[in-house]
Coordinates of C-alpha atoms in Angstrom, one line a residue:
Chain A
X833 CA -35.1 36.0 40.1
X834 CA -37.3 36.4 43.2
X835 CA -37.1 32.7 43.8
X836 CA -33.3 32.7 43.7
X837 CA -33.2 35.5 46.3
X838 CA -35.6 33.5 48.5
X839 CA -33.3 30.5 48.1
X840 CA -30.3 32.5 49.3
X841 CA -32.3 33.8 52.2
X842 CA -33.5 30.2 53.1
X843 CA -29.9 29.0 53.0
X844 CA -28.6 31.8 55.2
X845 CA -31.4 31.3 57.8
X846 CA -30.8 27.5 57.9
X847 CA -27.1 28.0 58.3
X848 CA -27.6 30.6 61.0
X849 CA -30.0 28.4 63.0
X850 CA -27.5 25.6 62.8
X851 CA -24.6 27.8 64.0
X852 CA -26.7 28.8 66.9
X853 CA -27.7 25.2 67.7
X854 CA -24.2 23.8 67.3
X855 CA -22.5 26.4 69.4
X856 CA -25.4 26.7 71.8
X857 CA -25.6 25.2 75.3
X858 CA -27.7 22.2 74.2
X859 CA -25.4 21.1 71.4
X860 CA -24.5 17.7 72.9
X861 CA -28.1 16.9 73.4
X862 CA -29.2 13.9 71.3
X863 CA -32.3 15.7 69.9
X864 CA -30.1 18.6 68.7
X865 CA -27.6 16.2 67.1
X866 CA -30.4 14.8 65.0
X867 CA -32.0 18.2 64.4
X868 CA -28.9 19.9 62.9
X869 CA -28.4 17.5 60.0
X870 CA -32.2 17.4 59.4
X871 CA -32.3 21.2 59.1
X872 CA -29.2 21.1 56.8
X873 CA -30.9 18.5 54.6
X874 CA -34.2 20.3 54.5
X875 CA -32.5 23.6 53.5
X876 CA -30.7 21.8 50.7
X877 CA -34.0 20.4 49.4
X878 CA -35.8 23.8 49.6
X879 CA -32.9 25.6 48.0
X880 CA -32.7 23.0 45.2
X881 CA -36.5 23.4 44.5
X882 CA -36.3 27.2 44.5
X883 CA -33.2 27.3 42.3
X884 CA -34.6 24.8 39.7
X885 CA -37.8 26.9 39.5
X886 CA -36.0 30.2 39.6
X887 CA -33.5 29.4 36.8
X888 CA -36.1 27.3 35.0
X889 CA -33.6 24.4 34.8
X890 CA -34.6 21.8 32.2
X891 CA -36.1 18.8 34.1
X892 CA -34.0 16.5 31.9
X893 CA -30.9 17.8 33.6
X894 CA -32.1 18.2 37.1
X895 CA -35.8 17.6 38.1
X896 CA -37.3 19.5 41.1
X897 CA -37.7 17.6 44.4
X898 CA -41.4 18.0 44.2
X899 CA -41.6 16.1 41.0
X900 CA -39.5 13.3 42.4
X901 CA -41.7 13.0 45.5
X902 CA -44.8 13.0 43.3
X903 CA -43.3 10.0 41.4
X904 CA -42.5 8.2 44.6
X905 CA -46.2 8.2 45.5
X906 CA -47.7 7.8 42.0
X907 CA -45.4 4.9 41.0
X908 CA -45.5 3.2 44.4
X909 CA -46.3 -0.4 43.2
X910 CA -43.8 -0.3 40.4
X911 CA -41.0 1.0 42.6
X912 CA -41.9 -1.7 45.2
X913 CA -41.6 -4.4 42.5
X914 CA -38.2 -3.0 41.4
X915 CA -37.1 -2.9 45.1
X916 CA -38.0 -6.6 45.6
X917 CA -36.3 -7.7 42.4
X918 CA -33.0 -5.8 43.0
X919 CA -32.6 -5.4 46.7
X920 CA -34.4 -8.4 48.2
X921 CA -33.7 -11.1 45.6
X922 CA -30.4 -9.8 44.1
X923 CA -28.5 -7.9 46.7
X924 CA -29.7 -9.7 49.9
X925 CA -29.3 -13.2 48.5
X926 CA -25.8 -12.4 47.2
X927 CA -24.9 -10.7 50.5
X928 CA -25.9 -13.7 52.6
X929 CA -24.2 -16.2 50.3
X930 CA -21.0 -14.2 49.9
X931 CA -20.9 -13.4 53.6
X932 CA -21.3 -17.0 54.7
X933 CA -18.8 -18.2 52.1
X934 CA -16.3 -15.6 53.3
X935 CA -16.9 -16.5 57.0
X936 CA -16.4 -20.2 56.3
X937 CA -13.3 -19.6 54.3
X938 CA -11.9 -17.4 57.0
X939 CA -12.5 -20.1 59.7
X940 CA -10.8 -22.7 57.5
X941 CA -7.9 -20.5 56.6
X942 CA -7.4 -19.6 60.3
X943 CA -6.5 -23.2 61.1
X944 CA -3.1 -22.7 59.6
X945 CA -0.9 -19.7 60.0
X946 CA 0.6 -20.4 56.5
X947 CA -2.8 -20.1 54.8
X948 CA -3.7 -16.9 56.8
X949 CA -0.5 -15.2 55.6
X950 CA -1.3 -16.2 52.1
X951 CA -5.0 -15.2 52.1
X952 CA -4.7 -11.8 53.7
X953 CA -2.6 -10.1 50.9
X954 CA -4.4 -11.9 48.1
X955 CA -7.8 -11.0 49.6
X956 CA -6.9 -7.4 50.1
X957 CA -5.7 -7.3 46.5
X958 CA -8.9 -8.8 45.2
X959 CA -11.0 -6.4 47.3
X960 CA -9.4 -3.5 45.5
X961 CA -10.2 -4.8 42.0
X962 CA -12.9 -3.5 39.7
X963 CA -15.0 -6.6 40.4
X964 CA -18.0 -4.9 38.8
X965 CA -16.3 -5.8 35.5
X966 CA -17.4 -9.5 36.0
X967 CA -21.1 -8.5 35.7
X968 CA -21.4 -9.0 32.0
X969 CA -19.7 -12.4 32.3
X970 CA -22.0 -13.6 35.0
X971 CA -25.1 -12.4 33.2
X972 CA -23.9 -14.5 30.3
X973 CA -23.4 -17.6 32.5
X974 CA -26.4 -17.4 34.7
X975 CA -29.0 -15.7 32.6
X976 CA -30.5 -12.3 33.1
X977 CA -32.8 -12.9 36.2
X978 CA -31.7 -12.3 39.8
X979 CA -29.4 -15.3 40.0
X980 CA -26.7 -13.5 38.1
X981 CA -27.1 -10.4 40.2
X982 CA -26.8 -12.4 43.4
X983 CA -23.6 -14.1 42.1
X984 CA -22.0 -10.7 41.2
X985 CA -22.9 -9.4 44.7
X986 CA -21.6 -12.6 46.4
X987 CA -18.2 -12.2 44.7
X988 CA -18.1 -8.5 45.5
X989 CA -18.8 -8.8 49.2
X990 CA -16.7 -12.0 49.6
X991 CA -13.3 -10.3 49.8
X992 CA -13.9 -7.4 52.2
X993 CA -15.7 -9.8 54.7
X994 CA -13.0 -12.4 54.3
X995 CA -10.1 -10.1 54.9
X996 CA -11.7 -8.4 57.9
X997 CA -12.7 -11.8 59.5
X998 CA -9.2 -13.2 59.0
X999 CA -7.7 -10.1 60.5
X1000 CA -10.1 -10.1 63.4
X1001 CA -9.4 -13.7 64.3
X1002 CA -5.7 -12.8 64.7
X1003 CA -6.6 -9.9 67.0
X1004 CA -6.1 -11.6 70.4
X1005 CA -3.1 -11.2 72.6
X1006 CA -0.8 -14.0 73.5
X1007 CA -1.8 -13.4 77.2
X1008 CA -5.5 -14.0 76.5
X1009 CA -4.7 -17.2 74.5
X1010 CA -2.4 -18.5 77.2
X1011 CA -5.1 -17.9 79.7
X1012 CA -7.5 -20.1 77.6
X1013 CA -4.8 -22.7 77.5
X1014 CA -4.4 -22.7 81.3
X1015 CA -8.1 -23.3 81.5
X1016 CA -7.5 -26.4 79.3
X1017 CA -9.6 -25.0 76.4
X1018 CA -8.9 -26.7 73.1
X1019 CA -9.2 -25.1 69.6
X1020 CA -13.0 -24.9 69.4
X1021 CA -13.7 -23.5 72.9
X1022 CA -11.0 -20.9 72.3
X1023 CA -12.5 -20.0 68.9
X1024 CA -16.1 -19.8 70.2
X1025 CA -15.4 -18.1 73.6
X1026 CA -12.5 -15.8 72.9
X1027 CA -11.4 -15.3 69.3
X1028 CA -14.8 -15.0 67.5
X1029 CA -16.1 -12.5 70.0
X1030 CA -12.8 -10.6 69.8
X1031 CA -13.1 -10.6 66.0
X1032 CA -16.6 -9.2 66.0
X1033 CA -15.7 -5.5 65.6
X1034 CA -13.6 -6.5 62.5
X1035 CA -16.3 -8.7 61.1
X1036 CA -18.9 -6.0 61.4
X1037 CA -16.5 -3.5 59.7
X1038 CA -16.4 -5.9 56.8
X1039 CA -20.2 -6.4 56.8
X1040 CA -20.8 -2.7 56.8
X1041 CA -18.4 -2.1 53.9
X1042 CA -20.2 -4.9 52.1
X1043 CA -23.7 -3.3 52.4
X1044 CA -22.9 -0.5 49.9
X1045 CA -21.1 -2.9 47.6
X1046 CA -24.1 -5.2 47.5
X1047 CA -26.5 -2.5 46.4
X1048 CA -24.1 -1.1 43.7
X1049 CA -23.3 -4.6 42.5
X1050 CA -27.0 -5.6 42.1
X1051 CA -27.9 -2.3 40.3
X1052 CA -24.9 -2.2 38.0
X1053 CA -25.3 -5.8 37.0
X1054 CA -28.8 -5.1 35.8
X1055 CA -27.4 -2.8 33.1
X1056 CA -26.0 -5.9 31.4
X1057 CA -29.3 -7.7 31.1
X1058 CA -32.3 -8.0 33.3
X1059 CA -36.0 -9.0 33.1
X1060 CA -38.3 -6.0 32.7
X1061 CA -38.3 -5.2 36.4
X1062 CA -35.5 -4.1 38.7
X1063 CA -33.9 -0.8 39.8
X1064 CA -31.0 -0.9 37.4
X1065 CA -33.4 -1.8 34.5
X1066 CA -35.8 1.1 35.5
X1067 CA -32.9 3.6 35.8
X1068 CA -31.6 2.8 32.4
X1069 CA -35.0 2.7 30.6
X1070 CA -36.4 5.8 32.4
X1071 CA -33.2 7.6 31.5
X1072 CA -33.8 6.5 27.8
X1073 CA -37.3 8.1 28.0
X1074 CA -35.8 11.2 29.7
X1075 CA -38.0 10.6 32.7
X1076 CA -35.4 11.9 35.1
X1077 CA -37.8 12.2 38.0
X1078 CA -38.3 8.4 37.9
X1079 CA -34.5 7.9 37.8
X1080 CA -34.2 10.1 40.9
X1081 CA -37.1 8.4 42.6
X1082 CA -35.1 5.1 42.2
X1083 CA -32.0 6.8 43.6
X1084 CA -33.9 8.0 46.6
X1085 CA -35.2 4.5 47.2
X1086 CA -31.6 3.1 46.8
X1087 CA -30.2 5.7 49.2
X1088 CA -32.9 5.0 51.8
X1089 CA -32.4 1.2 51.4
X1090 CA -28.6 1.6 51.7
X1091 CA -28.8 3.8 54.8
X1092 CA -31.3 1.4 56.4
X1093 CA -29.2 -1.6 55.6
X1094 CA -26.1 0.1 57.0
X1095 CA -28.0 1.3 60.0
X1096 CA -29.3 -2.2 60.7
X1097 CA -25.8 -3.6 60.7
X1098 CA -24.7 -0.8 63.0
X1099 CA -27.5 -1.6 65.4
X1100 CA -26.7 -5.3 65.4
X1101 CA -23.0 -4.4 66.0
X1102 CA -23.9 -2.3 69.0
X1103 CA -25.8 -5.2 70.5
X1104 CA -23.1 -7.7 69.8
X1105 CA -20.0 -5.7 70.6
X1106 CA -21.3 -3.7 73.6
X1107 CA -18.0 -4.3 75.4
X1108 CA -15.9 -2.6 72.8
X1109 CA -14.4 0.9 73.7
X1110 CA -15.8 2.5 70.6
X1111 CA -19.4 1.6 71.7
X1112 CA -19.2 3.3 75.1
Chain Z
X920 CA 9.3 -11.7 52.8
X921 CA 8.1 -14.7 54.7
X922 CA 4.6 -14.3 53.2
X923 CA 5.8 -14.8 49.6
X924 CA 5.4 -18.6 49.7
X925 CA 1.9 -18.5 51.3
X926 CA 0.8 -15.9 48.8
X927 CA 2.1 -18.0 45.9
X928 CA 0.4 -21.1 47.3
X929 CA -3.0 -19.3 47.5
X930 CA -2.6 -17.9 43.9
X931 CA -1.6 -21.4 42.6
X932 CA -4.7 -22.9 44.2
X933 CA -6.9 -20.3 42.5
X934 CA -5.2 -20.9 39.1
X935 CA -5.6 -24.7 39.6
X936 CA -9.3 -24.2 40.4
X937 CA -9.6 -22.1 37.3
X938 CA -7.9 -24.6 35.1
X939 CA -10.2 -27.3 36.4
X940 CA -13.3 -25.2 35.8
X941 CA -12.4 -24.5 32.2
X942 CA -13.3 -28.1 31.1
X943 CA -17.0 -28.4 32.3
X944 CA -17.7 -24.7 31.5
X945 CA -16.8 -25.0 27.8
X946 CA -17.6 -28.7 27.3
X947 CA -21.1 -28.1 25.7
X948 CA -19.7 -25.6 23.2
X949 CA -16.7 -27.8 22.4
X950 CA -18.9 -30.9 22.0
X951 CA -21.2 -29.1 19.5
X952 CA -18.2 -27.9 17.5
X953 CA -16.5 -31.3 17.6
X954 CA -19.7 -32.9 16.2
X955 CA -19.7 -30.5 13.3
X956 CA -16.1 -31.4 12.7
X957 CA -17.1 -35.1 12.5
X958 CA -15.7 -36.3 15.8
X959 CA -17.4 -38.9 18.0
X960 CA -19.4 -37.3 20.7
X961 CA -21.8 -38.9 23.2
X962 CA -24.7 -38.2 23.6
X963 CA -25.2 -37.8 19.9
X964 CA -27.6 -34.8 19.7
X965 CA -27.3 -31.3 21.1
X966 CA -30.8 -31.6 22.8
X967 CA -29.7 -34.7 24.7
X968 CA -26.4 -33.0 25.6
X969 CA -28.4 -30.1 27.2
X970 CA -29.8 -32.7 29.7
X971 CA -26.3 -33.6 30.9
X972 CA -24.3 -31.3 33.2
X973 CA -20.9 -29.9 32.1
X974 CA -19.1 -32.2 34.4
X975 CA -21.0 -35.3 33.3
X976 CA -20.4 -34.4 29.6
X977 CA -16.7 -34.0 30.3
X978 CA -16.4 -37.4 31.9
X979 CA -18.2 -39.1 28.9
X980 CA -16.0 -37.3 26.4
X981 CA -12.5 -37.3 27.9
X982 CA -11.0 -37.2 24.4
X983 CA -12.4 -33.7 23.9
X984 CA -10.8 -32.2 27.1
X985 CA -7.7 -30.8 25.4
X986 CA -10.0 -28.9 23.0
X987 CA -11.6 -27.0 25.8
X988 CA -8.4 -25.2 26.5
X989 CA -8.0 -23.5 23.1
X990 CA -11.6 -22.9 22.1
X991 CA -12.1 -19.8 20.0
X992 CA -15.2 -18.3 21.9
X993 CA -15.1 -19.9 25.3
X994 CA -17.6 -19.3 28.1
X995 CA -14.6 -19.4 30.4
X996 CA -11.2 -18.8 28.7
X997 CA -8.2 -20.7 29.9
X998 CA -5.5 -18.8 31.8
X999 CA -3.0 -19.2 29.0
X1000 CA -5.5 -17.8 26.5
X1001 CA -6.0 -14.7 28.6
X1002 CA -2.3 -14.3 29.1
X1003 CA -1.8 -14.7 25.3
X1004 CA -4.4 -12.1 24.5
X1005 CA -2.9 -9.7 27.0
X1006 CA 0.6 -10.2 25.6
X1007 CA -0.7 -9.6 22.1
X1008 CA -2.5 -6.4 23.0
X1009 CA 0.0 -4.9 25.5
X1010 CA 3.4 -5.8 24.2
X1011 CA 3.0 -6.6 20.5
X1012 CA 0.6 -3.9 19.5
X1013 CA 1.8 -0.4 18.8
X1014 CA 0.7 2.0 21.6
X1015 CA -1.1 4.2 19.1
X1016 CA -3.2 1.3 17.8
X1017 CA -6.9 1.4 18.7
X1018 CA -6.6 -2.3 19.8
X1019 CA -3.7 -1.7 22.2
X1020 CA -4.6 -2.2 25.8
X1021 CA -1.9 0.3 26.8
X1022 CA -3.8 3.0 24.8
X1023 CA -7.1 2.0 26.5
X1024 CA -5.4 1.9 29.8
X1025 CA -4.2 5.5 29.5
X1026 CA -7.7 6.6 28.4
X1027 CA -9.0 5.1 31.7
X1028 CA -6.0 6.2 33.8
X1029 CA -6.0 9.9 33.0
X1030 CA -9.5 10.7 34.3
X1031 CA -8.9 8.4 37.2
X1032 CA -5.9 10.3 38.4
X1033 CA -7.4 13.7 37.7
X1034 CA -10.6 12.8 39.6
X1035 CA -8.5 11.3 42.4
X1036 CA -6.6 14.5 42.9
X1037 CA -9.8 16.6 42.8
X1038 CA -11.5 14.3 45.2
X1039 CA -8.6 14.0 47.6
X1040 CA -8.1 17.8 47.7
X1041 CA -11.8 18.5 48.4
X1042 CA -11.8 15.7 50.9
X1043 CA -8.9 17.1 52.9
X1044 CA -10.4 20.6 52.8
X1045 CA -13.8 19.3 54.1
X1046 CA -12.0 17.3 56.8
X1047 CA -10.2 20.4 58.0
X1048 CA -13.5 22.3 58.0
X1049 CA -15.2 19.5 60.0
X1050 CA -12.4 19.3 62.5
X1051 CA -12.3 23.1 63.1
X1052 CA -16.0 24.0 62.8
X1053 CA -18.6 22.5 65.0
X1054 CA -21.4 23.5 62.7
X1055 CA -19.8 21.7 59.7
X1056 CA -19.1 18.6 61.9
X1057 CA -22.7 18.5 63.1
X1058 CA -24.5 19.3 59.8
X1059 CA -22.2 18.0 57.0
X1060 CA -20.8 14.8 58.4
X1061 CA -24.1 12.8 58.6
X1062 CA -24.8 13.8 55.0
X1063 CA -21.3 12.8 53.9
X1064 CA -22.2 9.4 55.2
X1065 CA -25.6 9.3 53.6
X1066 CA -24.1 10.5 50.3
X1067 CA -22.2 7.3 50.1
X1068 CA -25.3 5.2 50.1
X1069 CA -26.3 6.8 46.8
X1070 CA -25.2 4.2 44.3
X1071 CA -23.3 6.8 42.2
X1072 CA -21.8 3.9 40.3
X1073 CA -25.2 3.0 39.1
X1074 CA -25.7 6.6 37.9
X1075 CA -22.3 7.0 36.3
X1076 CA -23.6 6.5 32.8
X1077 CA -26.4 9.0 33.3
X1078 CA -24.1 11.6 34.7
X1079 CA -21.8 11.2 31.7
X1080 CA -24.8 11.6 29.3
X1081 CA -26.3 14.6 31.1
X1082 CA -22.9 16.4 31.2
X1083 CA -22.4 15.5 27.6
X1084 CA -25.8 17.1 26.7
X1085 CA -24.6 20.3 28.4
X1086 CA -21.6 20.3 26.2
X1087 CA -19.1 19.0 28.8
X1088 CA -17.2 16.1 27.3
X1089 CA -13.9 14.2 27.4
X1090 CA -11.9 13.8 30.6
X1091 CA -14.0 15.9 33.0
X1092 CA -17.3 13.9 33.4
X1093 CA -15.4 10.6 34.1
X1094 CA -13.1 12.5 36.6
X1095 CA -16.2 13.7 38.4
X1096 CA -17.3 10.2 39.1
X1097 CA -13.8 9.2 40.2
X1098 CA -13.6 12.3 42.4
X1099 CA -16.9 11.5 44.1
X1100 CA -15.8 8.0 44.9
X1101 CA -12.3 8.9 46.3
X1102 CA -13.7 11.9 48.2
X1103 CA -15.4 10.0 51.0
X1104 CA -12.6 7.7 52.2
X1105 CA -10.3 10.7 52.4
X1106 CA -12.8 12.8 54.5
X1107 CA -13.4 10.0 57.0
X1108 CA -9.7 9.1 57.2
X1109 CA -8.6 12.7 57.6
X1110 CA -11.2 13.6 60.2
X1111 CA -9.9 10.6 62.2
X1112 CA -6.3 11.6 61.5
X1113 CA -6.6 15.3 62.4
X1114 CA -8.3 14.3 65.7
X1115 CA -5.5 11.7 66.4
X1116 CA -3.4 14.0 68.6
X1117 CA -4.3 13.4 72.3
X1118 CA -5.1 16.0 74.9
X1119 CA -1.6 16.0 76.2
X1120 CA -0.1 17.0 72.9
X1121 CA -2.7 19.7 72.3
X1122 CA -2.1 21.1 75.8
X1123 CA 1.6 21.2 75.2
X1124 CA 1.0 23.4 72.2
X1125 CA -1.2 25.6 74.2
X1126 CA 1.5 26.0 76.8
X1127 CA 3.8 27.1 74.0
X1128 CA 1.1 29.6 73.1
X1129 CA 0.8 28.2 69.6
X1130 CA -1.8 29.7 67.3
X1131 CA -4.5 27.5 65.6
X1132 CA -2.6 27.4 62.3
X1133 CA 0.7 26.5 64.0
X1134 CA -1.1 23.7 65.8
X1135 CA -2.5 22.5 62.4
X1136 CA 0.8 22.6 60.5
X1137 CA 3.1 21.2 63.2
X1138 CA 0.9 18.7 65.0
X1139 CA -2.5 17.8 63.5
X1140 CA -1.4 17.5 59.9
X1141 CA 1.7 15.4 60.5
X1142 CA -0.3 13.2 63.0
X1143 CA -2.9 12.6 60.3
X1144 CA -0.4 11.2 57.7
X1145 CA -0.8 7.4 58.4
X1146 CA -4.6 7.9 58.2
X1147 CA -4.3 9.9 55.0
X1148 CA -2.3 7.2 53.3
X1149 CA -4.7 4.4 54.3
X1150 CA -7.5 6.5 52.8
X1151 CA -5.5 7.3 49.6
X1152 CA -5.0 3.6 48.9
X1153 CA -8.8 3.0 49.2
X1154 CA -9.5 6.1 47.2
X1155 CA -7.3 5.4 44.2
X1156 CA -8.9 1.9 43.9
X1157 CA -12.4 3.4 44.1
X1158 CA -11.5 6.1 41.6
X1159 CA -10.4 3.5 39.0
X1160 CA -13.6 1.5 39.6
X1161 CA -15.7 4.6 39.1
X1162 CA -14.0 5.5 35.9
X1163 CA -14.4 2.0 34.5
X1164 CA -18.1 1.9 35.3
X1165 CA -18.5 5.3 33.8
X1166 CA -17.2 3.9 30.6
X1167 CA -19.5 0.9 30.6
X1168 CA -22.9 1.6 29.1
X1169 CA -22.3 5.0 27.6
X1170 CA -21.1 3.8 24.2
X1171 CA -17.6 4.9 25.1
X1172 CA -15.2 4.0 22.4
X1173 CA -12.1 3.7 24.5
X1174 CA -10.9 2.6 27.9
X1175 CA -11.0 -0.6 29.9
X1176 CA -14.7 -0.4 30.5
X1177 CA -15.4 0.1 26.8
X1178 CA -13.2 -2.9 26.0
X1179 CA -15.1 -5.1 28.5
X1180 CA -18.3 -4.2 26.8
X1181 CA -17.1 -4.6 23.3
X1182 CA -15.9 -8.1 24.1
X1183 CA -19.3 -8.9 25.6
X1184 CA -21.4 -7.5 22.8
X1185 CA -19.4 -8.8 19.8
X1186 CA -18.8 -12.3 21.2
X1187 CA -15.1 -11.9 21.9
X1188 CA -14.7 -13.1 25.5
X1189 CA -10.9 -12.9 25.3
X1190 CA -11.1 -9.1 24.8
X1191 CA -13.3 -8.7 27.9
X1192 CA -11.1 -10.9 30.0
X1193 CA -7.9 -9.3 28.9
X1194 CA -9.4 -5.9 29.7
X1195 CA -10.6 -7.2 33.1
X1196 CA -7.2 -8.4 34.0
X1197 CA -5.4 -5.3 32.7
X1198 CA -7.7 -3.2 34.9
X1199 CA -6.9 -5.4 37.9
X1200 CA -3.2 -5.0 37.3
X1201 CA -3.6 -1.3 37.0
X1202 CA -5.4 -1.1 40.3
X1203 CA -2.8 -3.3 41.9
X1204 CA 0.0 -1.1 40.5
X1205 CA -1.7 2.1 41.7
X1206 CA -2.2 0.8 45.2
X1207 CA 1.3 -0.6 45.3
X1208 CA 2.7 2.8 44.2
X1209 CA 0.9 4.5 47.1
X1210 CA 2.1 1.8 49.5
X1211 CA 5.6 2.6 48.5
X1212 CA 5.2 6.4 48.9
X1213 CA 3.6 5.7 52.2
X1214 CA 6.5 3.5 53.4
X1215 CA 9.1 6.1 52.4
X1216 CA 7.2 9.1 53.7
X1217 CA 6.3 7.6 57.1
X1218 CA 9.9 6.3 57.5
X1219 CA 11.2 9.8 56.9
X1220 CA 8.7 11.1 59.5
X1221 CA 9.6 8.3 61.9
X1222 CA 6.0 7.0 62.1
X1223 CA 4.1 3.7 61.9
X1224 CA 1.4 3.0 59.3
X1225 CA -2.1 3.3 60.7

């Protein structure tokens, strides 16, 4: 019971510090902007640990953060192998293939207004579908190794990137296009110098949406058949052994990988679209 | 209306590609079956046939091509087979039957809608908190973004089992997944929407001496509607996907996800494909329904879609 009381106190202190920081004079300072969510996250972890110990929660239902961190260190090599199998081979390969295919299709479709009008609604429709459902079919076709995961990921990321790229290529005003024509620029110079750069914010929006899809696709596809390595495989087998701390360790890895992937895309976007109002 | 013809063209192209792909995908299986039935097949033995690609085999056995379109257990079913299976399980079967897709659709739809309403409600509340409280904005928003990188879909089966072991079963666990997935788009969209009014409009309200709540009800909330609807359309699709994945590896007996898995495990590809397409149609219908509500509402409010 003592631990539960401490947990409530920790929560109150963390919240109070954040209130002071957010409403204080330095609240727009970059350091403070990073510090506040950090304090918030740390309070949650400490409160979680104290509550699990205080209420003696069964580790099968919710393991303590300390147990999860211990697993992260003790199972390092195995987690690294899973990470390579699922994220590097499955998700990344699929992401690149799907992205390039979507980009190529968008450029081709963009040549004709007719095709563009056809592809946008169909693409948006496909992007909203439960594409994860194709995972068992792909595992059957391409075997259980990473090739099938890459294929599922490629199909999943294809539509959001396609729709965003096509929409972005239409995002130039008639005034800008007329200016290019007065300079005597043909289709390709106009595409490379005006329309592609103008489409970049849209393209990156598609790429960022696709990062999370890629991770989910690769992990879920492993539930339907995988070699004896991979995050999806490990999650389902560890869960079968009631080793929930291992499951959570994989979740932490996936969350870090997902955030890093998303952050990387945001960084590249900042460098490429430095001219856009949202980046100033 | 002028995009009807282009859309039909694109769809027709996809169907044509599908029709063309059916032949090489199923040729090996059909050739094996044809040999057992005593038809001429070249090359003669299954081992030799494994050396040849699906396309090569199709070109050498053109007389078998019609057979690939009505094979019993195809690797890739033909469109008319899927359509036939869907017709049989949606129109012909009684709704109460365990093999009726309408019944399975309802099993999936009920938790989807419940979770979607929970997720949307919480999302709107959190967005209001974030807009009106600096502390929440600074501390919760970054974590709301990080929470989305947790592949909850990959954990859906575990969540269901853990909740089941605690004695919570039925609709609620699936709704939880659906709620989690629809929650985030709504938060992001509503935060954007509630902040949509510009300084001039906010100043005008201040000159009227409007209170915070009056400002919320008469300016911020109406201004956020286009953003809300955009998020709702994303959220409902995400909810449905969440529910389906939650049904996949948990040994669920009913629902679209369960049907996909049953077809996969018992070698009935048609069952899987029919469930996949039925799920796709359901998603399309839900998104379409929200688009319709959006169009009517925004028209009545005299606004444009975001």
